[in-house]
PDB file of C-alpha atoms in Angstrom:
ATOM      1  CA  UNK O   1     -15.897  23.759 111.888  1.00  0.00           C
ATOM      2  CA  UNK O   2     -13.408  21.562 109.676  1.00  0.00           C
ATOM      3  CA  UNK O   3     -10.375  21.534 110.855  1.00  0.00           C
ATOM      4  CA  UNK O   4      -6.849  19.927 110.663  1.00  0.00           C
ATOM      5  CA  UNK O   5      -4.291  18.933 113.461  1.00  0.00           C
ATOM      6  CA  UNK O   6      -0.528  17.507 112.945  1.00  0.00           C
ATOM      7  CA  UNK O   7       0.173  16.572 116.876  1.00  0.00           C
ATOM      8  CA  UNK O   8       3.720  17.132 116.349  1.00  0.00           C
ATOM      9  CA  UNK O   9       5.474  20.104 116.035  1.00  0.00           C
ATOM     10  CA  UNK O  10       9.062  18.889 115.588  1.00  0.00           C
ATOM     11  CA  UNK O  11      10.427  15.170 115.017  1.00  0.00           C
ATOM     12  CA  UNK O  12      13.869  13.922 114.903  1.00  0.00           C
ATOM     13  CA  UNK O  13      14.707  10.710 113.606  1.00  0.00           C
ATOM     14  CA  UNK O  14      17.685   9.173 112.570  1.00  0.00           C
ATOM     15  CA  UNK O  15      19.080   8.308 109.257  1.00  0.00           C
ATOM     16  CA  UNK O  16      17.777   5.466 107.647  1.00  0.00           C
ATOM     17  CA  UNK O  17      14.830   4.838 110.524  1.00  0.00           C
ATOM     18  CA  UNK O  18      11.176   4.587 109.622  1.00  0.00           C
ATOM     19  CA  UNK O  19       9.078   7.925 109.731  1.00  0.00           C
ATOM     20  CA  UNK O  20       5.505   8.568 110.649  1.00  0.00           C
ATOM     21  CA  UNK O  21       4.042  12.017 110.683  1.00  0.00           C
ATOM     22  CA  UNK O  22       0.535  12.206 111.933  1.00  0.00           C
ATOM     23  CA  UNK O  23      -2.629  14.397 110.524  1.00  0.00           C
ATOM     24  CA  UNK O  24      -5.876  14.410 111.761  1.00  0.00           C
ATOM     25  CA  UNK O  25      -9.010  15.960 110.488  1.00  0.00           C
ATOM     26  CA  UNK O  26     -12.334  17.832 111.491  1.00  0.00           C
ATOM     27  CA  UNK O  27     -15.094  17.118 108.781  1.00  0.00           C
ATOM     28  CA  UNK O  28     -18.299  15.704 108.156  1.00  0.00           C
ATOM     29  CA  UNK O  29     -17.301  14.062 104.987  1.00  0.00           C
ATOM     30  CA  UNK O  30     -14.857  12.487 102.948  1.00  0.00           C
ATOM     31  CA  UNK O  31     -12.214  15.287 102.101  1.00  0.00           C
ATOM     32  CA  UNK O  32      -9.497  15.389  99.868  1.00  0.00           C
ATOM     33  CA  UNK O  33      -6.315  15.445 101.410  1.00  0.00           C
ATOM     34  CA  UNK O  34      -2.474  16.389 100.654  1.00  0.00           C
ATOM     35  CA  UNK O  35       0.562  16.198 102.305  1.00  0.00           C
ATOM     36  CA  UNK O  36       3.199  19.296 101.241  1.00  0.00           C
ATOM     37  CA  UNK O  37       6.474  19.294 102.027  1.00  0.00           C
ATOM     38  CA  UNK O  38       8.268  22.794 102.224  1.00  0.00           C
ATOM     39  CA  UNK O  39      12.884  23.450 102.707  1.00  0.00           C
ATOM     40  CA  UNK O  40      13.940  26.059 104.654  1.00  0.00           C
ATOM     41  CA  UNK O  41      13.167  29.776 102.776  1.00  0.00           C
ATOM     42  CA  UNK O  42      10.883  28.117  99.682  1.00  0.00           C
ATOM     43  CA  UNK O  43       7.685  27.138  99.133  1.00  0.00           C
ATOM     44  CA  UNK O  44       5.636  23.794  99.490  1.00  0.00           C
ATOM     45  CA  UNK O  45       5.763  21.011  97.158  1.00  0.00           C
ATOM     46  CA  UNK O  46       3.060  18.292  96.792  1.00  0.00           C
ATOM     47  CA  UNK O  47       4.401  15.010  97.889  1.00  0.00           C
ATOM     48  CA  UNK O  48       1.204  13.709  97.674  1.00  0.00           C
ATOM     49  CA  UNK O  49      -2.832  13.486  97.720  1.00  0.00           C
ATOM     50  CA  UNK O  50      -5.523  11.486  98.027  1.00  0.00           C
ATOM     51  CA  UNK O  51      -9.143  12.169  96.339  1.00  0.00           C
ATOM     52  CA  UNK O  52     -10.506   8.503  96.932  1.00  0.00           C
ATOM     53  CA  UNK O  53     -10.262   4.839  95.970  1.00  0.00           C
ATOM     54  CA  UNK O  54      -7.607   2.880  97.371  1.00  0.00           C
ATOM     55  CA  UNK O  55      -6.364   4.105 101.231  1.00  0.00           C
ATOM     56  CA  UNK O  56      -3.237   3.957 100.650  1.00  0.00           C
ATOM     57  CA  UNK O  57      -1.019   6.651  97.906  1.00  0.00           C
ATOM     58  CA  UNK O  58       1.860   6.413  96.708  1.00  0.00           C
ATOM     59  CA  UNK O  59       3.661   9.866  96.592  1.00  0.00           C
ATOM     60  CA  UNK O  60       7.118  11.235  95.542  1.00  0.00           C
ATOM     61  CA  UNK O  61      10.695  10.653  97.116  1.00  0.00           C
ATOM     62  CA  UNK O  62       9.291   7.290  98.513  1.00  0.00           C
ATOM     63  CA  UNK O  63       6.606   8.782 100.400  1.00  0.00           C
ATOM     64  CA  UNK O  64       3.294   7.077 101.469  1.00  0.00           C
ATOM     65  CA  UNK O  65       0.243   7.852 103.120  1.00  0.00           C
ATOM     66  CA  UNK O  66      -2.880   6.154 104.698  1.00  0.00           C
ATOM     67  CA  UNK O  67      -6.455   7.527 105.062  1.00  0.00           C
ATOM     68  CA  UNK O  68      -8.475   5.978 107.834  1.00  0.00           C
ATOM     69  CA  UNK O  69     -12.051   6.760 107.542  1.00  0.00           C
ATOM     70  CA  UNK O  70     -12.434   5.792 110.995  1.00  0.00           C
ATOM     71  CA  UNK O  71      -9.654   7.560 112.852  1.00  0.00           C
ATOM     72  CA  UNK O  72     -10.200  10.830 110.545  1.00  0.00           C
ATOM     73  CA  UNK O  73      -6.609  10.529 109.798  1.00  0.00           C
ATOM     74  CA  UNK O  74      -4.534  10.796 107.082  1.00  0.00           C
ATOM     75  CA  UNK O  75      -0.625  10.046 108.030  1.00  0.00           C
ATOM     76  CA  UNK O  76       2.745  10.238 105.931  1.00  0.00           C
ATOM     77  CA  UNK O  77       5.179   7.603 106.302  1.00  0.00           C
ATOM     78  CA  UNK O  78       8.533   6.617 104.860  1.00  0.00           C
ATOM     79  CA  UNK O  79      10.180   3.287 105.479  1.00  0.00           C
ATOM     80  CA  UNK O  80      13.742   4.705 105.319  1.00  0.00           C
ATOM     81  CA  UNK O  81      14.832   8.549 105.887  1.00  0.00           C
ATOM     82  CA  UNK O  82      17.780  10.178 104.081  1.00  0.00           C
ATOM     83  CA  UNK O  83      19.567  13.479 105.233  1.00  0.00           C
ATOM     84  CA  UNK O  84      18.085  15.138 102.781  1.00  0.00           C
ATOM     85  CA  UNK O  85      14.393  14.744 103.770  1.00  0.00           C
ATOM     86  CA  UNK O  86      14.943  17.453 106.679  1.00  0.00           C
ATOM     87  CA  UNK O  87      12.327  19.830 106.225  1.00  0.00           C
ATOM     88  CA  UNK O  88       8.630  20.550 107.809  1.00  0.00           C
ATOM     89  CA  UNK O  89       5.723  18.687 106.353  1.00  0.00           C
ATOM     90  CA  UNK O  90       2.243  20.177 105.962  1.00  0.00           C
ATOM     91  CA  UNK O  91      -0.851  18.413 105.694  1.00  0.00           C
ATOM     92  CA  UNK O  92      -3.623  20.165 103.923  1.00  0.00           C
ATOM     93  CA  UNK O  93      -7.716  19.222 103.637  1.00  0.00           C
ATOM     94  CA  UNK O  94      -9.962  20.191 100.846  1.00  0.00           C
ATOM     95  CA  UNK O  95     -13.683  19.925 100.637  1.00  0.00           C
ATOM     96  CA  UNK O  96     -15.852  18.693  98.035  1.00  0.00           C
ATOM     97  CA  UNK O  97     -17.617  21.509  96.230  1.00  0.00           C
ATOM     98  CA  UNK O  98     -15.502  24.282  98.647  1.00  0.00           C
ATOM     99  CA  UNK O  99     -12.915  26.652  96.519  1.00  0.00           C
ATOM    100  CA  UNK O 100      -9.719  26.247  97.413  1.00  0.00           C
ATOM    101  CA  UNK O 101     -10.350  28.656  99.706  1.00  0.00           C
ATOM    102  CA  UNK O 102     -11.587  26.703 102.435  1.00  0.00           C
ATOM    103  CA  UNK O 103      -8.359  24.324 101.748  1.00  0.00           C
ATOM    104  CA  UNK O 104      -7.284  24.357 105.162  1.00  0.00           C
ATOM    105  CA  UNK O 105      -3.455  23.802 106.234  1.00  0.00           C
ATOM    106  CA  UNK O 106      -1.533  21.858 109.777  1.00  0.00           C
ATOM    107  CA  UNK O 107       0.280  24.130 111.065  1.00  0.00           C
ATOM    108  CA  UNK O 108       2.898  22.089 110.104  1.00  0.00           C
ATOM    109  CA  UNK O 109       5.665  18.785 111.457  1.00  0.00           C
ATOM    110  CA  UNK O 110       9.474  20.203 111.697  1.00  0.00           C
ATOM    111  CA  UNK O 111      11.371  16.740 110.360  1.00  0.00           C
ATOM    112  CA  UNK O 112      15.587  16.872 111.581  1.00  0.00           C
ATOM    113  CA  UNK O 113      17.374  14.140 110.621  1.00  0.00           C
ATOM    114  CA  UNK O 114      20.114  13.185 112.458  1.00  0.00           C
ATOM    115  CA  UNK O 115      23.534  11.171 110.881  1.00  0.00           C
TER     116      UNK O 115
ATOM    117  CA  UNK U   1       9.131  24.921  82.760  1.00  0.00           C
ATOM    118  CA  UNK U   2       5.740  26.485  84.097  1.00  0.00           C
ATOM    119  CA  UNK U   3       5.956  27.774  87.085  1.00  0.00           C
ATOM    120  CA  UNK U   4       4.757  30.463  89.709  1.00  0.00           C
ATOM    121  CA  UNK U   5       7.504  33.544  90.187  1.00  0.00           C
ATOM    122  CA  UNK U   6       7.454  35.667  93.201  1.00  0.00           C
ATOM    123  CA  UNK U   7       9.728  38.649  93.532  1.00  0.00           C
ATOM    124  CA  UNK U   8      11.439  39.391  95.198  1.00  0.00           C
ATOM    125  CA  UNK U   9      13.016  37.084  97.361  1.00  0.00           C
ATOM    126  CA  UNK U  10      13.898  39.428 100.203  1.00  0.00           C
ATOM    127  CA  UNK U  11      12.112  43.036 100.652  1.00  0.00           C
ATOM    128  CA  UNK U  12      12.779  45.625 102.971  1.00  0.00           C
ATOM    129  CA  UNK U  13      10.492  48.850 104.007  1.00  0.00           C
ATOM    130  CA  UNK U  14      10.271  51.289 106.597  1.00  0.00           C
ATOM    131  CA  UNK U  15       7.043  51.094 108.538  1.00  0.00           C
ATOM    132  CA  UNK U  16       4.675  53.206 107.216  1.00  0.00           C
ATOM    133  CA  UNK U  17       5.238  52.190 103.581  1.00  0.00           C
ATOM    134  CA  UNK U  18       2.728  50.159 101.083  1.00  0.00           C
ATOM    135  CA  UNK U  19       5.078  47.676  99.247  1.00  0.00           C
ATOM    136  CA  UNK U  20       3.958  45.339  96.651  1.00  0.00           C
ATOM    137  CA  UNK U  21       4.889  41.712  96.440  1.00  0.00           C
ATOM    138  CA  UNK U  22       4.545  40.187  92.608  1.00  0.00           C
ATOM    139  CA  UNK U  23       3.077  36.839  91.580  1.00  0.00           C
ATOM    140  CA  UNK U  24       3.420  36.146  88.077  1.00  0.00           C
ATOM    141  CA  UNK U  25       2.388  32.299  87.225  1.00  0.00           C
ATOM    142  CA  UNK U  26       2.989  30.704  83.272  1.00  0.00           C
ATOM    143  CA  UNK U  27       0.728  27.637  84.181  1.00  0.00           C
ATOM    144  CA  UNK U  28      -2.449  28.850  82.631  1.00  0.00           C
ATOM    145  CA  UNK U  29      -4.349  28.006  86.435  1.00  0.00           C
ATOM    146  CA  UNK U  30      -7.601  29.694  86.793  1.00  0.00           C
ATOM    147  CA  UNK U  31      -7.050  30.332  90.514  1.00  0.00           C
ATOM    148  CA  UNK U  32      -3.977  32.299  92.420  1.00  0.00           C
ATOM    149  CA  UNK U  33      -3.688  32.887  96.426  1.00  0.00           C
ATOM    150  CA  UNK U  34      -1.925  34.581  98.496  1.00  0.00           C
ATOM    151  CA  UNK U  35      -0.912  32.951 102.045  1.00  0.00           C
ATOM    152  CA  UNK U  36       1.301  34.646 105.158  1.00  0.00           C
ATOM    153  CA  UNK U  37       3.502  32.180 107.237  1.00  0.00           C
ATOM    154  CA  UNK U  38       4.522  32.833 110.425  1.00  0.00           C
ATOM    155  CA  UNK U  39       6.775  30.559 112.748  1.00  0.00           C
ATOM    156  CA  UNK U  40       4.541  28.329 113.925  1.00  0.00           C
ATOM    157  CA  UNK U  41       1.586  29.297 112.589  1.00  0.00           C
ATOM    158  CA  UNK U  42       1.226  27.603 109.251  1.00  0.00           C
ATOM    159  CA  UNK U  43      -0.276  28.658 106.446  1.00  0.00           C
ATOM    160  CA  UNK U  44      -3.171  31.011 106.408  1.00  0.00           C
ATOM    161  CA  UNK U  45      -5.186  32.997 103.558  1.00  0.00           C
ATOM    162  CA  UNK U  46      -4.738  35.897 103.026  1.00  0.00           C
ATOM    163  CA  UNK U  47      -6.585  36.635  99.423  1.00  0.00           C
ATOM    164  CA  UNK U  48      -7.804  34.136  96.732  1.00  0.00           C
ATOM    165  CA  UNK U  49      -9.091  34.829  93.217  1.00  0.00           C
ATOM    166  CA  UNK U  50     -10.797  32.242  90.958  1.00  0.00           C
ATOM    167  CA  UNK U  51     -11.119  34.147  88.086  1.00  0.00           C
ATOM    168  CA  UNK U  52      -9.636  37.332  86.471  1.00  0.00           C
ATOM    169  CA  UNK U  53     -11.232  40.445  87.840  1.00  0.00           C
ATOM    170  CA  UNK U  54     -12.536  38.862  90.838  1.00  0.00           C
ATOM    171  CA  UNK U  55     -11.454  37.855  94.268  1.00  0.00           C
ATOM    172  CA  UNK U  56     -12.263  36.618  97.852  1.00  0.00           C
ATOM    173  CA  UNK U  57     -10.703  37.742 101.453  1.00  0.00           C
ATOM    174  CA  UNK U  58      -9.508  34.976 103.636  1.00  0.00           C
ATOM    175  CA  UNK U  59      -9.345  34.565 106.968  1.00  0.00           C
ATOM    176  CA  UNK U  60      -6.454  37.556 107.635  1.00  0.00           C
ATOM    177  CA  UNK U  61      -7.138  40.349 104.348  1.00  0.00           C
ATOM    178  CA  UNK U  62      -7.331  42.934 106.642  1.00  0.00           C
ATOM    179  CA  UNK U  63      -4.191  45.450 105.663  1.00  0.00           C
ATOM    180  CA  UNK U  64      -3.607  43.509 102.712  1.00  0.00           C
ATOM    181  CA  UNK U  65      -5.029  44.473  99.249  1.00  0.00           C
ATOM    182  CA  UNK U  66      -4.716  42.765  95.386  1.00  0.00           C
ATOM    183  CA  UNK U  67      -5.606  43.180  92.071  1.00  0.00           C
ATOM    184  CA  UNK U  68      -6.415  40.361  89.437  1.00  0.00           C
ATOM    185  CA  UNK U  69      -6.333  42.127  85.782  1.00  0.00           C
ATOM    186  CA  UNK U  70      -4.372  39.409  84.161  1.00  0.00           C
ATOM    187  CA  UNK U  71      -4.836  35.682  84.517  1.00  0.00           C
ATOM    188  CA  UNK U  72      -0.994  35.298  85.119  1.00  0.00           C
ATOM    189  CA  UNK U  73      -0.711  37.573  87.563  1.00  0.00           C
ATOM    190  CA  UNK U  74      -1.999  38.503  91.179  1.00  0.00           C
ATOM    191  CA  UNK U  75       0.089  41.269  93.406  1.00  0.00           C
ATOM    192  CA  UNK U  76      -0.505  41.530  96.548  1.00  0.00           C
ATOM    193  CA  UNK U  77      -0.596  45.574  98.659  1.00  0.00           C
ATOM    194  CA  UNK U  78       0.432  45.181 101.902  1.00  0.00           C
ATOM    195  CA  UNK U  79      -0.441  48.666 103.433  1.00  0.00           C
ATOM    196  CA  UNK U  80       0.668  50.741 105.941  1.00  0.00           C
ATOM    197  CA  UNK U  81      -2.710  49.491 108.080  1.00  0.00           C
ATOM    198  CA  UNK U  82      -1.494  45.808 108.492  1.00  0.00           C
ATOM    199  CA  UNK U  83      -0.226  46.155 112.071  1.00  0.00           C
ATOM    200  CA  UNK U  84       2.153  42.990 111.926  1.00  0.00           C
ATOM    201  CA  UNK U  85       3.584  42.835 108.302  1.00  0.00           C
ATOM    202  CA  UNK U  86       6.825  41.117 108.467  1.00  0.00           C
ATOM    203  CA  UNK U  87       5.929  37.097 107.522  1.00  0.00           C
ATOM    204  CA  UNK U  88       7.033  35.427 104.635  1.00  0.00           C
ATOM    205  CA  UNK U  89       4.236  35.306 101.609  1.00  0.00           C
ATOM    206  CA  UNK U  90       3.330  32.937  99.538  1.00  0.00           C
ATOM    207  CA  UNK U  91       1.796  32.804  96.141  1.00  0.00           C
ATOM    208  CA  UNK U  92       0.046  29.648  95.159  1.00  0.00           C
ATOM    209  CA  UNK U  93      -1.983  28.364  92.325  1.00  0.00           C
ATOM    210  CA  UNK U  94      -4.475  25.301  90.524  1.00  0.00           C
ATOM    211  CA  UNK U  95      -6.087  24.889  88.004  1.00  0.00           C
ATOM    212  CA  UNK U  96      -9.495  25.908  89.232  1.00  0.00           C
ATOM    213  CA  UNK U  97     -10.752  26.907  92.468  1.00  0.00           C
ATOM    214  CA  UNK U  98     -13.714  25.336  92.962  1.00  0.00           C
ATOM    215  CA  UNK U  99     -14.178  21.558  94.009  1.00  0.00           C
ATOM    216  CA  UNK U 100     -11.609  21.532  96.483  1.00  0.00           C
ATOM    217  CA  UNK U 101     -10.037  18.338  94.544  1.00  0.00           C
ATOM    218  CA  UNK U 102      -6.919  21.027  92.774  1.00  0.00           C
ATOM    219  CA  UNK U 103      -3.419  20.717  94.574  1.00  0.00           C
ATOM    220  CA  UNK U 104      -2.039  24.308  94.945  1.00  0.00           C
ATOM    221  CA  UNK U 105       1.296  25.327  93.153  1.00  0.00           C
ATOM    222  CA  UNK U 106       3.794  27.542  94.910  1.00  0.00           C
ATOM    223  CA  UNK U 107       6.131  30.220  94.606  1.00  0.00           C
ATOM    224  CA  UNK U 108       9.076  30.509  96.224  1.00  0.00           C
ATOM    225  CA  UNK U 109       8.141  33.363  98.760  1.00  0.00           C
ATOM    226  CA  UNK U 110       9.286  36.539  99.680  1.00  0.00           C
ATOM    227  CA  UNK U 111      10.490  37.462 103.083  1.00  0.00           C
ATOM    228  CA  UNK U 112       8.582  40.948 104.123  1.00  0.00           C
ATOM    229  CA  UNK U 113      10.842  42.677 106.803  1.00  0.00           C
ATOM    230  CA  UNK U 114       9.409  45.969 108.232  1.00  0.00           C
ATOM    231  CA  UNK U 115      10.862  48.188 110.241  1.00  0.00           C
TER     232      UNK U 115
END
């Protein structure tokens, strides 16, 4: 069964450090993946996705991410973090010729920054 | 702007009660869902529908009912048979709902409290 696993369930970095948040994925096949990111009491935004082509996206508020065909992994990274990135992260996988209801969510990376 | 509207933003019923949470999207999207988030547990499905008059359980429907008349909107029943319905709910959207390839749009969630 496809499946989707962020190994950590609450990160705490420090202002203007590096960030990696890690997502790994049960498929058979080449999905298409998205990382969401969600503030406290609202709803997810898409940071980014990745459908196929080049490895490595490009996403909003400086956000990056990397598939690796060979580690089923698709992590989010950010060379620098602000305050205001505090928030959980979600990665999501979609399958080709599935609905969107088989898009299947992490249960999600709590990200505290500190000053 | 487009957007997806959920009200309201806080709801409060006595146990026992069916209470209906709205989802009212301008963004022309084919497909609407409804997800439940619980501390911890992510995101899962509750309902999807890809079309109007038509519409798919996920993995936890049962307690939960909707309706899909219009294409711009998709309320979701939560009954007096869903044993555990305090969560926060989430109304999503995309474009279409097949291919697995069309990032979902969110609301901003309402917080269910029963009591």
């Amino acid at each position: 069964a496809q499946s989707v696993t962020q190994p950590d369930i609450h990160i705490t970095v420090s202002e203007g450090a590096s960030l990696e948040l890690r997502c790994n994925y049960s498929y058979g096949a080449t999905p298409y993946l998205f990382w969401y990111v969600q503030s406290p009491g609202q709803g997810l935004q898409l940071l980014l996705k990745y459908f196929s082509g080049d490895t490595l996206v490009q996403g909003i508020k400086g956000f990056e991410a990397e598939f690796k065909r060979s580690q089923s992994s698709f992590n989010l990274r950010k060379p620098s973090v602000h305050w205001s990135d505090a928030a959980e992260y979600f990665c999501a996988v979609g399958f080709y010729g599935g609905s969107q209801g088989n898009l299947i969510f992490g249960k999600g990376t709590k990200l505290s920054v500190k000053p | 702007d487009g957007g997806i509207t959920q009200s309201p933003k806080y709801l409060f019923r006595k146990e026992g009660q069916n209470v209906t949470l709205s989802c009212e999207q301008n963004l022309n999207h084919d497909a609407m869902y409804w997800y439940r988030q619980d501390p911890g547990q992510g995101l899962r499905l509750i309902y999807y529908s890809q079309i109007v008059n038509d519409f798919q359980k996920g993995d936890i429907a049962e307690g939960y009912s909707v309706s899909r008349e219009k294409k711009e909107s998709f309320p979701l029943t939560v009954t007096s048979a869903q044993k555990n319905p305090t969560a926060f709910y989430l109304c999503a959207s995309s474009v279409q709902g097949r291919g697995g390839n069309s990032p979902l749009h969110f609301g901003n969630g309402t917080r269910l409290t029963v009591t």
